[in-house]
Amino acid sequence: MKQASALAEPRTAAGAPTAPFVVLMFSAVFLDAINVPGLGVPANSIAMGLVVLFAVFAPYRGPKMAVTLAPLVVAVPVWLFLTSLLNGDVDMRRILNISLFAAVILAVASGRLNRVAIGRGLATGLAAGIVWGAVTLPRSSYIGRMTGPFGDPNAGGFLIAVCAALAIPALTKKWQRVGLIAVCLGGVYLTESRTTMLAVAIMAVWVVLGRYGSRWLGLTTVGLLMWWVSTIPQDSFATGAFADRAGSDALRARIFALEVVDVARNPLIGNGAGTARVDVDGLTFFYHSSYLAIRAEAGWVGFVIITVLLGLAFVALIRLPRTQRNTWYEAALLGVAVCALNLGEVLLTLPTAIALGLAMQHVAAQRRPAEPSPRSPRSNRTRRAPVPPSRRKWRIAA
């Protein structure tokens, strides 16, 4: 049986079928701004909830996920709930969203969902979502910037960049990969999200260095780039094609000043789930930094849990031997880290959950010892004498 891709080899995905249901559900990840009628819940949340249920009842028992990471995943919604109780205000809708975030990580990391199916679903959804956004660009609520089913151009750019990196390894043909990269680059350009453009550039640098250079060179280069992105003045980006962003950048500066004050109110445990928002002139705005948003909701405790989870997953990926590394999954986690610098809702989103889950599943699969061949001898007593070359029966690997 022909393999779907290198990720579908028996050692990494045997027993986890490329179910059309999984492909369909993951193709709905881009439907962030489309609510299910009568429920008021985004369609992608419903799709991921169904995926979690599918994984619960799936018969596949694949490689075990890293036991050190699973408790950190569970700790995310647990701590958000506890800190909300301590603050006397429990936003159950937000708690449920974060619980879904953790459940998706565990479902994907469990090995019960085929990574090829996940990647194909993401690729299909990205292509459909970008075409949808391009066609509806004249009616976008952000003049000149693509929103479509993504709801917000910044959120759309983040989703496109991260999910494209997760989808590429599942595509078998070169024209499919090149086509998806071209479509996604076009989609990021149409969103005009400066942070996402920087993230894509850093992700590209990492993929190239990861394949042709050492991991230390990649870490040093990307670390310097991320430091530069986090320290460069915001008004430096309001030039050229982005010269009309001076007004929005001034508003961002006002929001940031309020964020700093808000975070300082309860620095250790945070202010509870759903509190990462500020009021400016009677209007409510979400935070413009996902790292500050985590500190506002969960304090330094929650911040450490999330950053350690991301850091350990990334380190586990890059510590694999070169032949087993997946630089696209590594780049996806880097994209999350970069976008979180200037975008408010990144760290606890579904694309981040899928990226973490795939990273954990990949590491667990590579560390799984190879199963003995059914034709290999079980003991010296049953070993047979070598068969002459002319009489050997050669077998084509499935």
PDB file of C-alpha atoms in Angstrom, residues 105-398:
ATOM      1  CA  ILE A 105      -3.686  19.154  22.410  1.00  0.00           C
ATOM      2  CA  LEU A 106      -4.183  15.833  24.193  1.00  0.00           C
ATOM      3  CA  ALA A 107      -6.349  14.385  21.398  1.00  0.00           C
ATOM      4  CA  VAL A 108      -3.790  15.187  18.712  1.00  0.00           C
ATOM      5  CA  ALA A 109      -0.806  14.206  20.872  1.00  0.00           C
ATOM      6  CA  SER A 110      -2.362  10.851  21.752  1.00  0.00           C
ATOM      7  CA  GLY A 111      -1.600   9.459  18.293  1.00  0.00           C
ATOM      8  CA  ARG A 112      -5.237   8.552  17.670  1.00  0.00           C
ATOM      9  CA  LEU A 113      -5.514  11.132  14.870  1.00  0.00           C
ATOM     10  CA  ASN A 114      -3.444  10.583  11.749  1.00  0.00           C
ATOM     11  CA  ARG A 115      -1.096  13.504  11.127  1.00  0.00           C
ATOM     12  CA  VAL A 116      -1.538  13.199   7.367  1.00  0.00           C
ATOM     13  CA  ALA A 117      -5.302  13.595   7.767  1.00  0.00           C
ATOM     14  CA  ILE A 118      -4.802  16.616  10.012  1.00  0.00           C
ATOM     15  CA  GLY A 119      -2.410  18.235   7.542  1.00  0.00           C
ATOM     16  CA  ARG A 120      -4.656  17.617   4.557  1.00  0.00           C
ATOM     17  CA  GLY A 121      -7.608  19.066   6.421  1.00  0.00           C
ATOM     18  CA  LEU A 122      -5.660  22.189   7.343  1.00  0.00           C
ATOM     19  CA  ALA A 123      -4.450  22.612   3.757  1.00  0.00           C
ATOM     20  CA  THR A 124      -7.981  22.292   2.398  1.00  0.00           C
ATOM     21  CA  GLY A 125      -9.360  24.751   4.922  1.00  0.00           C
ATOM     22  CA  LEU A 126      -6.599  27.282   4.306  1.00  0.00           C
ATOM     23  CA  ALA A 127      -7.117  27.240   0.549  1.00  0.00           C
ATOM     24  CA  ALA A 128     -10.882  27.635   0.915  1.00  0.00           C
ATOM     25  CA  GLY A 129     -10.589  30.331   3.589  1.00  0.00           C
ATOM     26  CA  ILE A 130      -8.087  32.432   1.652  1.00  0.00           C
ATOM     27  CA  VAL A 131     -10.138  32.247  -1.547  1.00  0.00           C
ATOM     28  CA  TRP A 132     -13.232  33.185   0.474  1.00  0.00           C
ATOM     29  CA  GLY A 133     -11.401  36.113   2.054  1.00  0.00           C
ATOM     30  CA  ALA A 134     -10.023  37.325  -1.280  1.00  0.00           C
ATOM     31  CA  VAL A 135     -13.446  37.225  -2.948  1.00  0.00           C
ATOM     32  CA  THR A 136     -15.083  39.131  -0.059  1.00  0.00           C
ATOM     33  CA  LEU A 137     -12.202  41.617   0.312  1.00  0.00           C
ATOM     34  CA  PRO A 138     -14.255  44.579  -1.004  1.00  0.00           C
ATOM     35  CA  ARG A 139     -16.789  43.993   1.793  1.00  0.00           C
ATOM     36  CA  SER A 140     -14.193  43.582   4.552  1.00  0.00           C
ATOM     37  CA  SER A 141     -14.838  45.444   7.807  1.00  0.00           C
ATOM     38  CA  TYR A 142     -11.144  46.431   7.696  1.00  0.00           C
ATOM     39  CA  ILE A 143     -10.745  48.555   4.575  1.00  0.00           C
ATOM     40  CA  GLY A 144      -8.241  46.982   2.222  1.00  0.00           C
ATOM     41  CA  ARG A 145      -7.423  44.084   4.556  1.00  0.00           C
ATOM     42  CA  MET A 146      -8.699  40.536   4.186  1.00  0.00           C
ATOM     43  CA  THR A 147     -10.914  39.167   6.948  1.00  0.00           C
ATOM     44  CA  GLY A 148     -13.325  36.690   5.335  1.00  0.00           C
ATOM     45  CA  PRO A 149     -14.121  33.771   7.662  1.00  0.00           C
ATOM     46  CA  PHE A 150     -11.155  34.639   9.902  1.00  0.00           C
ATOM     47  CA  GLY A 151     -12.973  37.589  11.483  1.00  0.00           C
ATOM     48  CA  ASP A 152      -9.886  39.744  12.010  1.00  0.00           C
ATOM     49  CA  PRO A 153      -6.922  40.320   9.658  1.00  0.00           C
ATOM     50  CA  ASN A 154      -4.315  39.813  12.386  1.00  0.00           C
ATOM     51  CA  ALA A 155      -5.958  36.618  13.612  1.00  0.00           C
ATOM     52  CA  GLY A 156      -6.283  35.480  10.012  1.00  0.00           C
ATOM     53  CA  GLY A 157      -2.621  36.096   9.264  1.00  0.00           C
ATOM     54  CA  PHE A 158      -1.589  34.174  12.381  1.00  0.00           C
ATOM     55  CA  LEU A 159      -3.830  31.218  11.535  1.00  0.00           C
ATOM     56  CA  ILE A 160      -2.590  31.085   7.933  1.00  0.00           C
ATOM     57  CA  ALA A 161       1.094  31.194   8.889  1.00  0.00           C
ATOM     58  CA  VAL A 162       0.951  28.558  11.624  1.00  0.00           C
ATOM     59  CA  CYS A 163      -1.486  26.142   9.978  1.00  0.00           C
ATOM     60  CA  ALA A 164       0.400  26.294   6.664  1.00  0.00           C
ATOM     61  CA  ALA A 165       3.560  25.103   8.424  1.00  0.00           C
ATOM     62  CA  LEU A 166       1.574  22.275  10.006  1.00  0.00           C
ATOM     63  CA  ALA A 167      -0.030  21.258   6.697  1.00  0.00           C
ATOM     64  CA  ILE A 168       3.026  21.221   4.415  1.00  0.00           C
ATOM     65  CA  PRO A 169       4.564  17.950   5.764  1.00  0.00           C
ATOM     66  CA  ALA A 170       1.371  16.069   4.904  1.00  0.00           C
ATOM     67  CA  LEU A 171       1.489  17.004   1.209  1.00  0.00           C
ATOM     68  CA  THR A 172       3.252  14.421  -0.941  1.00  0.00           C
ATOM     69  CA  LYS A 173       3.785  16.227  -4.231  1.00  0.00           C
ATOM     70  CA  LYS A 174       6.057  19.197  -4.787  1.00  0.00           C
ATOM     71  CA  TRP A 175       3.422  21.141  -6.694  1.00  0.00           C
ATOM     72  CA  GLN A 176       1.034  20.765  -3.767  1.00  0.00           C
ATOM     73  CA  ARG A 177       3.555  22.204  -1.338  1.00  0.00           C
ATOM     74  CA  VAL A 178       4.586  25.022  -3.652  1.00  0.00           C
ATOM     75  CA  GLY A 179       0.942  25.802  -4.397  1.00  0.00           C
ATOM     76  CA  LEU A 180      -0.029  25.919  -0.724  1.00  0.00           C
ATOM     77  CA  ILE A 181       2.962  28.111   0.141  1.00  0.00           C
ATOM     78  CA  ALA A 182       2.071  30.525  -2.697  1.00  0.00           C
ATOM     79  CA  VAL A 183      -1.589  30.722  -1.691  1.00  0.00           C
ATOM     80  CA  CYS A 184      -0.749  31.221   1.981  1.00  0.00           C
ATOM     81  CA  LEU A 185       1.855  33.898   1.267  1.00  0.00           C
ATOM     82  CA  GLY A 186      -0.791  35.674  -0.781  1.00  0.00           C
ATOM     83  CA  GLY A 187      -3.239  35.320   2.093  1.00  0.00           C
ATOM     84  CA  VAL A 188      -0.801  36.777   4.625  1.00  0.00           C
ATOM     85  CA  TYR A 189      -0.121  39.670   2.242  1.00  0.00           C
ATOM     86  CA  LEU A 190      -3.851  40.392   1.909  1.00  0.00           C
ATOM     87  CA  THR A 191      -4.246  40.542   5.692  1.00  0.00           C
ATOM     88  CA  GLU A 192      -1.506  43.215   5.832  1.00  0.00           C
ATOM     89  CA  SER A 193      -0.596  41.935   9.301  1.00  0.00           C
ATOM     90  CA  ARG A 194       2.901  43.277   9.967  1.00  0.00           C
ATOM     91  CA  THR A 195       3.486  40.930  12.900  1.00  0.00           C
ATOM     92  CA  THR A 196       2.510  37.896  10.824  1.00  0.00           C
ATOM     93  CA  MET A 197       4.776  38.982   7.983  1.00  0.00           C
ATOM     94  CA  LEU A 198       7.690  39.166  10.404  1.00  0.00           C
ATOM     95  CA  ALA A 199       6.722  35.772  11.825  1.00  0.00           C
ATOM     96  CA  VAL A 200       6.643  34.228   8.338  1.00  0.00           C
ATOM     97  CA  ALA A 201      10.103  35.638   7.606  1.00  0.00           C
ATOM     98  CA  ILE A 202      11.499  34.196  10.834  1.00  0.00           C
ATOM     99  CA  MET A 203       9.799  30.854  10.163  1.00  0.00           C
ATOM    100  CA  ALA A 204      11.355  30.740   6.688  1.00  0.00           C
ATOM    101  CA  VAL A 205      14.810  31.478   8.106  1.00  0.00           C
ATOM    102  CA  TRP A 206      14.366  28.665  10.621  1.00  0.00           C
ATOM    103  CA  VAL A 207      13.273  26.106   8.007  1.00  0.00           C
ATOM    104  CA  VAL A 208      16.293  26.901   5.820  1.00  0.00           C
ATOM    105  CA  LEU A 209      18.770  26.866   8.709  1.00  0.00           C
ATOM    106  CA  GLY A 210      17.138  23.782  10.195  1.00  0.00           C
ATOM    107  CA  ARG A 211      17.712  21.842   7.004  1.00  0.00           C
ATOM    108  CA  TYR A 212      21.120  23.095   5.967  1.00  0.00           C
ATOM    109  CA  GLY A 213      22.693  24.456   9.153  1.00  0.00           C
ATOM    110  CA  SER A 214      23.125  23.513  12.785  1.00  0.00           C
ATOM    111  CA  ARG A 215      20.412  23.957  15.377  1.00  0.00           C
ATOM    112  CA  TRP A 216      22.691  26.301  17.318  1.00  0.00           C
ATOM    113  CA  LEU A 217      23.086  28.607  14.337  1.00  0.00           C
ATOM    114  CA  GLY A 218      19.311  28.578  13.901  1.00  0.00           C
ATOM    115  CA  LEU A 219      18.643  29.294  17.572  1.00  0.00           C
ATOM    116  CA  THR A 220      21.130  32.163  17.638  1.00  0.00           C
ATOM    117  CA  THR A 221      19.811  33.740  14.442  1.00  0.00           C
ATOM    118  CA  VAL A 222      16.148  33.401  15.346  1.00  0.00           C
ATOM    119  CA  GLY A 223      16.796  34.545  18.922  1.00  0.00           C
ATOM    120  CA  LEU A 224      18.412  37.753  17.658  1.00  0.00           C
ATOM    121  CA  LEU A 225      15.551  38.321  15.210  1.00  0.00           C
ATOM    122  CA  MET A 226      12.925  37.849  17.939  1.00  0.00           C
ATOM    123  CA  TRP A 227      14.811  40.202  20.231  1.00  0.00           C
ATOM    124  CA  TRP A 228      14.843  42.779  17.452  1.00  0.00           C
ATOM    125  CA  VAL A 229      11.113  42.358  16.800  1.00  0.00           C
ATOM    126  CA  SER A 230      10.299  42.772  20.509  1.00  0.00           C
ATOM    127  CA  THR A 231      12.414  45.924  20.951  1.00  0.00           C
ATOM    128  CA  ILE A 232      11.930  47.867  17.731  1.00  0.00           C
ATOM    129  CA  PRO A 233       9.665  50.953  18.208  1.00  0.00           C
ATOM    130  CA  GLN A 234       6.143  50.499  16.906  1.00  0.00           C
ATOM    131  CA  ASP A 235       6.245  53.734  14.894  1.00  0.00           C
ATOM    132  CA  SER A 236       9.080  52.255  12.823  1.00  0.00           C
ATOM    133  CA  PHE A 237       6.512  50.067  11.097  1.00  0.00           C
ATOM    134  CA  ALA A 238       4.223  52.992  10.158  1.00  0.00           C
ATOM    135  CA  THR A 239       6.107  53.773   6.969  1.00  0.00           C
ATOM    136  CA  GLY A 240       5.768  53.000   3.286  1.00  0.00           C
ATOM    137  CA  ALA A 241       2.765  50.796   2.593  1.00  0.00           C
ATOM    138  CA  PHE A 242       1.831  51.013   6.300  1.00  0.00           C
ATOM    139  CA  ALA A 243       2.006  54.803   6.587  1.00  0.00           C
ATOM    140  CA  ASP A 244      -1.731  54.971   7.210  1.00  0.00           C
ATOM    141  CA  ARG A 245      -1.378  52.945  10.417  1.00  0.00           C
ATOM    142  CA  ALA A 246      -0.224  55.925  12.540  1.00  0.00           C
ATOM    143  CA  GLY A 247      -3.691  56.305  14.066  1.00  0.00           C
ATOM    144  CA  SER A 248      -4.071  52.626  14.931  1.00  0.00           C
ATOM    145  CA  ASP A 249      -0.531  52.549  16.326  1.00  0.00           C
ATOM    146  CA  ALA A 250      -1.348  55.496  18.592  1.00  0.00           C
ATOM    147  CA  LEU A 251      -4.414  53.615  19.837  1.00  0.00           C
ATOM    148  CA  ARG A 252      -2.265  50.517  20.357  1.00  0.00           C
ATOM    149  CA  ALA A 253       0.109  52.584  22.503  1.00  0.00           C
ATOM    150  CA  ARG A 254      -2.786  53.771  24.675  1.00  0.00           C
ATOM    151  CA  ILE A 255      -4.048  50.204  25.031  1.00  0.00           C
ATOM    152  CA  PHE A 256      -0.577  48.983  25.980  1.00  0.00           C
ATOM    153  CA  ALA A 257      -0.294  51.599  28.740  1.00  0.00           C
ATOM    154  CA  LEU A 258      -3.584  50.384  30.216  1.00  0.00           C
ATOM    155  CA  GLU A 259      -2.487  46.749  29.876  1.00  0.00           C
ATOM    156  CA  VAL A 260       0.598  47.376  32.001  1.00  0.00           C
ATOM    157  CA  VAL A 261      -1.511  48.916  34.763  1.00  0.00           C
ATOM    158  CA  ASP A 262      -4.066  46.108  34.530  1.00  0.00           C
ATOM    159  CA  VAL A 263      -1.445  43.359  34.760  1.00  0.00           C
ATOM    160  CA  ALA A 264       0.151  44.987  37.820  1.00  0.00           C
ATOM    161  CA  ARG A 265      -3.109  44.732  39.822  1.00  0.00           C
ATOM    162  CA  ASN A 266      -2.629  41.068  40.645  1.00  0.00           C
ATOM    163  CA  PRO A 267       0.730  39.981  39.225  1.00  0.00           C
ATOM    164  CA  LEU A 268       1.110  36.548  40.835  1.00  0.00           C
ATOM    165  CA  ILE A 269      -2.214  34.836  40.135  1.00  0.00           C
ATOM    166  CA  GLY A 270      -3.799  37.225  37.648  1.00  0.00           C
ATOM    167  CA  ASN A 271      -7.307  38.636  37.476  1.00  0.00           C
ATOM    168  CA  GLY A 272      -9.122  35.523  36.242  1.00  0.00           C
ATOM    169  CA  ALA A 273     -10.212  34.097  32.899  1.00  0.00           C
ATOM    170  CA  GLY A 274     -11.659  36.559  30.401  1.00  0.00           C
ATOM    171  CA  THR A 275     -10.168  39.702  31.967  1.00  0.00           C
ATOM    172  CA  ALA A 276      -7.561  40.449  29.275  1.00  0.00           C
ATOM    173  CA  ARG A 277      -9.367  43.462  27.901  1.00  0.00           C
ATOM    174  CA  VAL A 278      -9.299  47.212  28.510  1.00  0.00           C
ATOM    175  CA  ASP A 279     -11.675  50.144  27.994  1.00  0.00           C
ATOM    176  CA  VAL A 280     -10.604  53.139  25.901  1.00  0.00           C
ATOM    177  CA  ASP A 281     -13.081  55.995  25.464  1.00  0.00           C
ATOM    178  CA  GLY A 282     -15.988  53.699  26.259  1.00  0.00           C
ATOM    179  CA  LEU A 283     -14.869  50.984  23.831  1.00  0.00           C
ATOM    180  CA  THR A 284     -13.570  47.561  24.868  1.00  0.00           C
ATOM    181  CA  PHE A 285     -10.363  46.242  23.319  1.00  0.00           C
ATOM    182  CA  PHE A 286      -8.557  42.952  23.706  1.00  0.00           C
ATOM    183  CA  TYR A 287      -4.894  43.009  24.637  1.00  0.00           C
ATOM    184  CA  HIS A 288      -2.313  43.477  21.893  1.00  0.00           C
ATOM    185  CA  SER A 289       0.190  41.081  23.457  1.00  0.00           C
ATOM    186  CA  SER A 290      -0.696  37.487  24.172  1.00  0.00           C
ATOM    187  CA  TYR A 291       2.064  37.261  26.774  1.00  0.00           C
ATOM    188  CA  LEU A 292       0.571  40.185  28.686  1.00  0.00           C
ATOM    189  CA  ALA A 293      -2.903  38.693  28.204  1.00  0.00           C
ATOM    190  CA  ILE A 294      -1.790  35.482  29.921  1.00  0.00           C
ATOM    191  CA  ARG A 295      -0.298  37.467  32.784  1.00  0.00           C
ATOM    192  CA  ALA A 296      -3.536  39.441  33.119  1.00  0.00           C
ATOM    193  CA  GLU A 297      -5.699  36.320  33.236  1.00  0.00           C
ATOM    194  CA  ALA A 298      -3.423  33.835  35.021  1.00  0.00           C
ATOM    195  CA  GLY A 299      -0.562  35.885  36.490  1.00  0.00           C
ATOM    196  CA  TRP A 300       3.028  34.763  36.580  1.00  0.00           C
ATOM    197  CA  VAL A 301       1.907  31.256  37.520  1.00  0.00           C
ATOM    198  CA  GLY A 302      -0.086  30.825  34.316  1.00  0.00           C
ATOM    199  CA  PHE A 303       2.592  32.574  32.285  1.00  0.00           C
ATOM    200  CA  VAL A 304       5.199  30.060  33.462  1.00  0.00           C
ATOM    201  CA  ILE A 305       2.911  27.105  32.709  1.00  0.00           C
ATOM    202  CA  ILE A 306       2.236  28.231  29.135  1.00  0.00           C
ATOM    203  CA  THR A 307       5.772  29.315  28.250  1.00  0.00           C
ATOM    204  CA  VAL A 308       7.330  26.180  29.763  1.00  0.00           C
ATOM    205  CA  LEU A 309       4.868  24.027  27.787  1.00  0.00           C
ATOM    206  CA  LEU A 310       5.792  25.764  24.529  1.00  0.00           C
ATOM    207  CA  GLY A 311       9.482  25.741  25.360  1.00  0.00           C
ATOM    208  CA  LEU A 312       9.633  22.053  26.252  1.00  0.00           C
ATOM    209  CA  ALA A 313       7.699  21.068  23.126  1.00  0.00           C
ATOM    210  CA  PHE A 314      10.075  23.091  20.941  1.00  0.00           C
ATOM    211  CA  VAL A 315      13.202  21.747  22.644  1.00  0.00           C
ATOM    212  CA  ALA A 316      11.909  18.177  22.312  1.00  0.00           C
ATOM    213  CA  LEU A 317      11.533  18.726  18.554  1.00  0.00           C
ATOM    214  CA  ILE A 318      14.963  20.193  17.929  1.00  0.00           C
ATOM    215  CA  ARG A 319      16.723  17.597  20.094  1.00  0.00           C
ATOM    216  CA  LEU A 320      15.714  14.818  17.710  1.00  0.00           C
ATOM    217  CA  PRO A 321      18.375  13.526  15.308  1.00  0.00           C
ATOM    218  CA  ARG A 322      18.536  15.502  12.063  1.00  0.00           C
ATOM    219  CA  THR A 323      16.913  12.702  10.047  1.00  0.00           C
ATOM    220  CA  GLN A 324      13.921  12.639  12.413  1.00  0.00           C
ATOM    221  CA  ARG A 325      13.387  16.363  12.861  1.00  0.00           C
ATOM    222  CA  ASN A 326      10.396  18.146  11.359  1.00  0.00           C
ATOM    223  CA  THR A 327      11.472  21.745  10.766  1.00  0.00           C
ATOM    224  CA  TRP A 328       7.957  22.740   9.709  1.00  0.00           C
ATOM    225  CA  TYR A 329       6.502  21.785  13.089  1.00  0.00           C
ATOM    226  CA  GLU A 330       9.374  23.630  14.744  1.00  0.00           C
ATOM    227  CA  ALA A 331       8.659  26.691  12.601  1.00  0.00           C
ATOM    228  CA  ALA A 332       4.978  26.567  13.558  1.00  0.00           C
ATOM    229  CA  LEU A 333       5.842  26.864  17.256  1.00  0.00           C
ATOM    230  CA  LEU A 334       8.208  29.731  16.447  1.00  0.00           C
ATOM    231  CA  GLY A 335       5.387  31.426  14.553  1.00  0.00           C
ATOM    232  CA  VAL A 336       3.214  31.157  17.650  1.00  0.00           C
ATOM    233  CA  ALA A 337       5.948  32.672  19.823  1.00  0.00           C
ATOM    234  CA  VAL A 338       6.547  35.601  17.439  1.00  0.00           C
ATOM    235  CA  CYS A 339       2.880  36.422  16.799  1.00  0.00           C
ATOM    236  CA  ALA A 340       2.209  36.369  20.544  1.00  0.00           C
ATOM    237  CA  LEU A 341       4.473  39.394  20.932  1.00  0.00           C
ATOM    238  CA  ASN A 342       2.048  41.804  19.242  1.00  0.00           C
ATOM    239  CA  LEU A 343      -1.234  39.910  18.893  1.00  0.00           C
ATOM    240  CA  GLY A 344      -3.507  39.459  21.884  1.00  0.00           C
ATOM    241  CA  GLU A 345      -5.204  36.121  21.263  1.00  0.00           C
ATOM    242  CA  VAL A 346      -2.527  33.653  20.182  1.00  0.00           C
ATOM    243  CA  LEU A 347      -1.245  31.402  22.953  1.00  0.00           C
ATOM    244  CA  LEU A 348      -4.581  29.813  23.922  1.00  0.00           C
ATOM    245  CA  THR A 349      -6.043  29.386  20.441  1.00  0.00           C
ATOM    246  CA  LEU A 350      -6.883  26.297  18.410  1.00  0.00           C
ATOM    247  CA  PRO A 351      -3.978  26.695  15.921  1.00  0.00           C
ATOM    248  CA  THR A 352      -1.576  26.750  18.868  1.00  0.00           C
ATOM    249  CA  ALA A 353      -3.263  23.669  20.339  1.00  0.00           C
ATOM    250  CA  ILE A 354      -2.891  21.783  17.052  1.00  0.00           C
ATOM    251  CA  ALA A 355       0.761  22.852  16.759  1.00  0.00           C
ATOM    252  CA  LEU A 356       1.526  21.613  20.278  1.00  0.00           C
ATOM    253  CA  GLY A 357      -0.364  18.365  19.744  1.00  0.00           C
ATOM    254  CA  LEU A 358       1.408  17.580  16.478  1.00  0.00           C
ATOM    255  CA  ALA A 359       4.775  18.390  18.008  1.00  0.00           C
ATOM    256  CA  MET A 360       4.122  16.054  20.923  1.00  0.00           C
ATOM    257  CA  GLN A 361       2.837  13.270  18.664  1.00  0.00           C
ATOM    258  CA  HIS A 362       5.827  13.573  16.342  1.00  0.00           C
ATOM    259  CA  VAL A 363       8.341  13.392  19.193  1.00  0.00           C
ATOM    260  CA  ALA A 364       6.582  10.400  20.759  1.00  0.00           C
ATOM    261  CA  ALA A 365       6.468   8.592  17.407  1.00  0.00           C
ATOM    262  CA  GLN A 366      10.169   9.112  16.716  1.00  0.00           C
ATOM    263  CA  ARG A 367      11.139   7.875  20.161  1.00  0.00           C
ATOM    264  CA  ARG A 368       9.023   4.754  19.837  1.00  0.00           C
ATOM    265  CA  PRO A 369      11.256   1.702  19.357  1.00  0.00           C
ATOM    266  CA  ALA A 370      10.876  -0.001  16.018  1.00  0.00           C
ATOM    267  CA  GLU A 371       8.634  -3.028  16.183  1.00  0.00           C
ATOM    268  CA  PRO A 372      10.289  -6.327  15.171  1.00  0.00           C
ATOM    269  CA  SER A 373       9.492  -7.637  11.748  1.00  0.00           C
ATOM    270  CA  PRO A 374       6.960 -10.511  11.782  1.00  0.00           C
ATOM    271  CA  ARG A 375       9.511 -12.550   9.816  1.00  0.00           C
ATOM    272  CA  SER A 376      12.355 -11.957  12.250  1.00  0.00           C
ATOM    273  CA  PRO A 377      13.374 -14.961  14.398  1.00  0.00           C
ATOM    274  CA  ARG A 378      12.108 -14.941  17.981  1.00  0.00           C
ATOM    275  CA  SER A 379      15.008 -16.958  19.327  1.00  0.00           C
ATOM    276  CA  ASN A 380      18.164 -18.750  18.255  1.00  0.00           C
ATOM    277  CA  ARG A 381      16.347 -22.063  18.450  1.00  0.00           C
ATOM    278  CA  THR A 382      13.925 -21.151  15.680  1.00  0.00           C
ATOM    279  CA  ARG A 383      16.466 -19.432  13.489  1.00  0.00           C
ATOM    280  CA  ARG A 384      16.660 -20.941  10.040  1.00  0.00           C
ATOM    281  CA  ALA A 385      19.668 -21.297   7.824  1.00  0.00           C
ATOM    282  CA  PRO A 386      20.196 -18.487   5.298  1.00  0.00           C
ATOM    283  CA  VAL A 387      18.374 -19.015   2.043  1.00  0.00           C
ATOM    284  CA  PRO A 388      20.475 -18.813  -1.121  1.00  0.00           C
ATOM    285  CA  PRO A 389      20.079 -15.437  -2.846  1.00  0.00           C
ATOM    286  CA  SER A 390      18.377 -16.972  -5.846  1.00  0.00           C
ATOM    287  CA  ARG A 391      15.625 -18.387  -3.617  1.00  0.00           C
ATOM    288  CA  ARG A 392      14.971 -15.378  -1.374  1.00  0.00           C
ATOM    289  CA  LYS A 393      11.536 -13.813  -1.486  1.00  0.00           C
ATOM    290  CA  TRP A 394      11.838 -10.030  -1.532  1.00  0.00           C
ATOM    291  CA  ARG A 395       9.070  -7.955  -0.123  1.00  0.00           C
ATOM    292  CA  ILE A 396       8.156  -4.382  -1.045  1.00  0.00           C
ATOM    293  CA  ALA A 397       7.560  -2.284   2.070  1.00  0.00           C
ATOM    294  CA  ALA A 398       4.073  -0.988   2.448  1.00  0.00           C
TER     295      ALA A 398
END
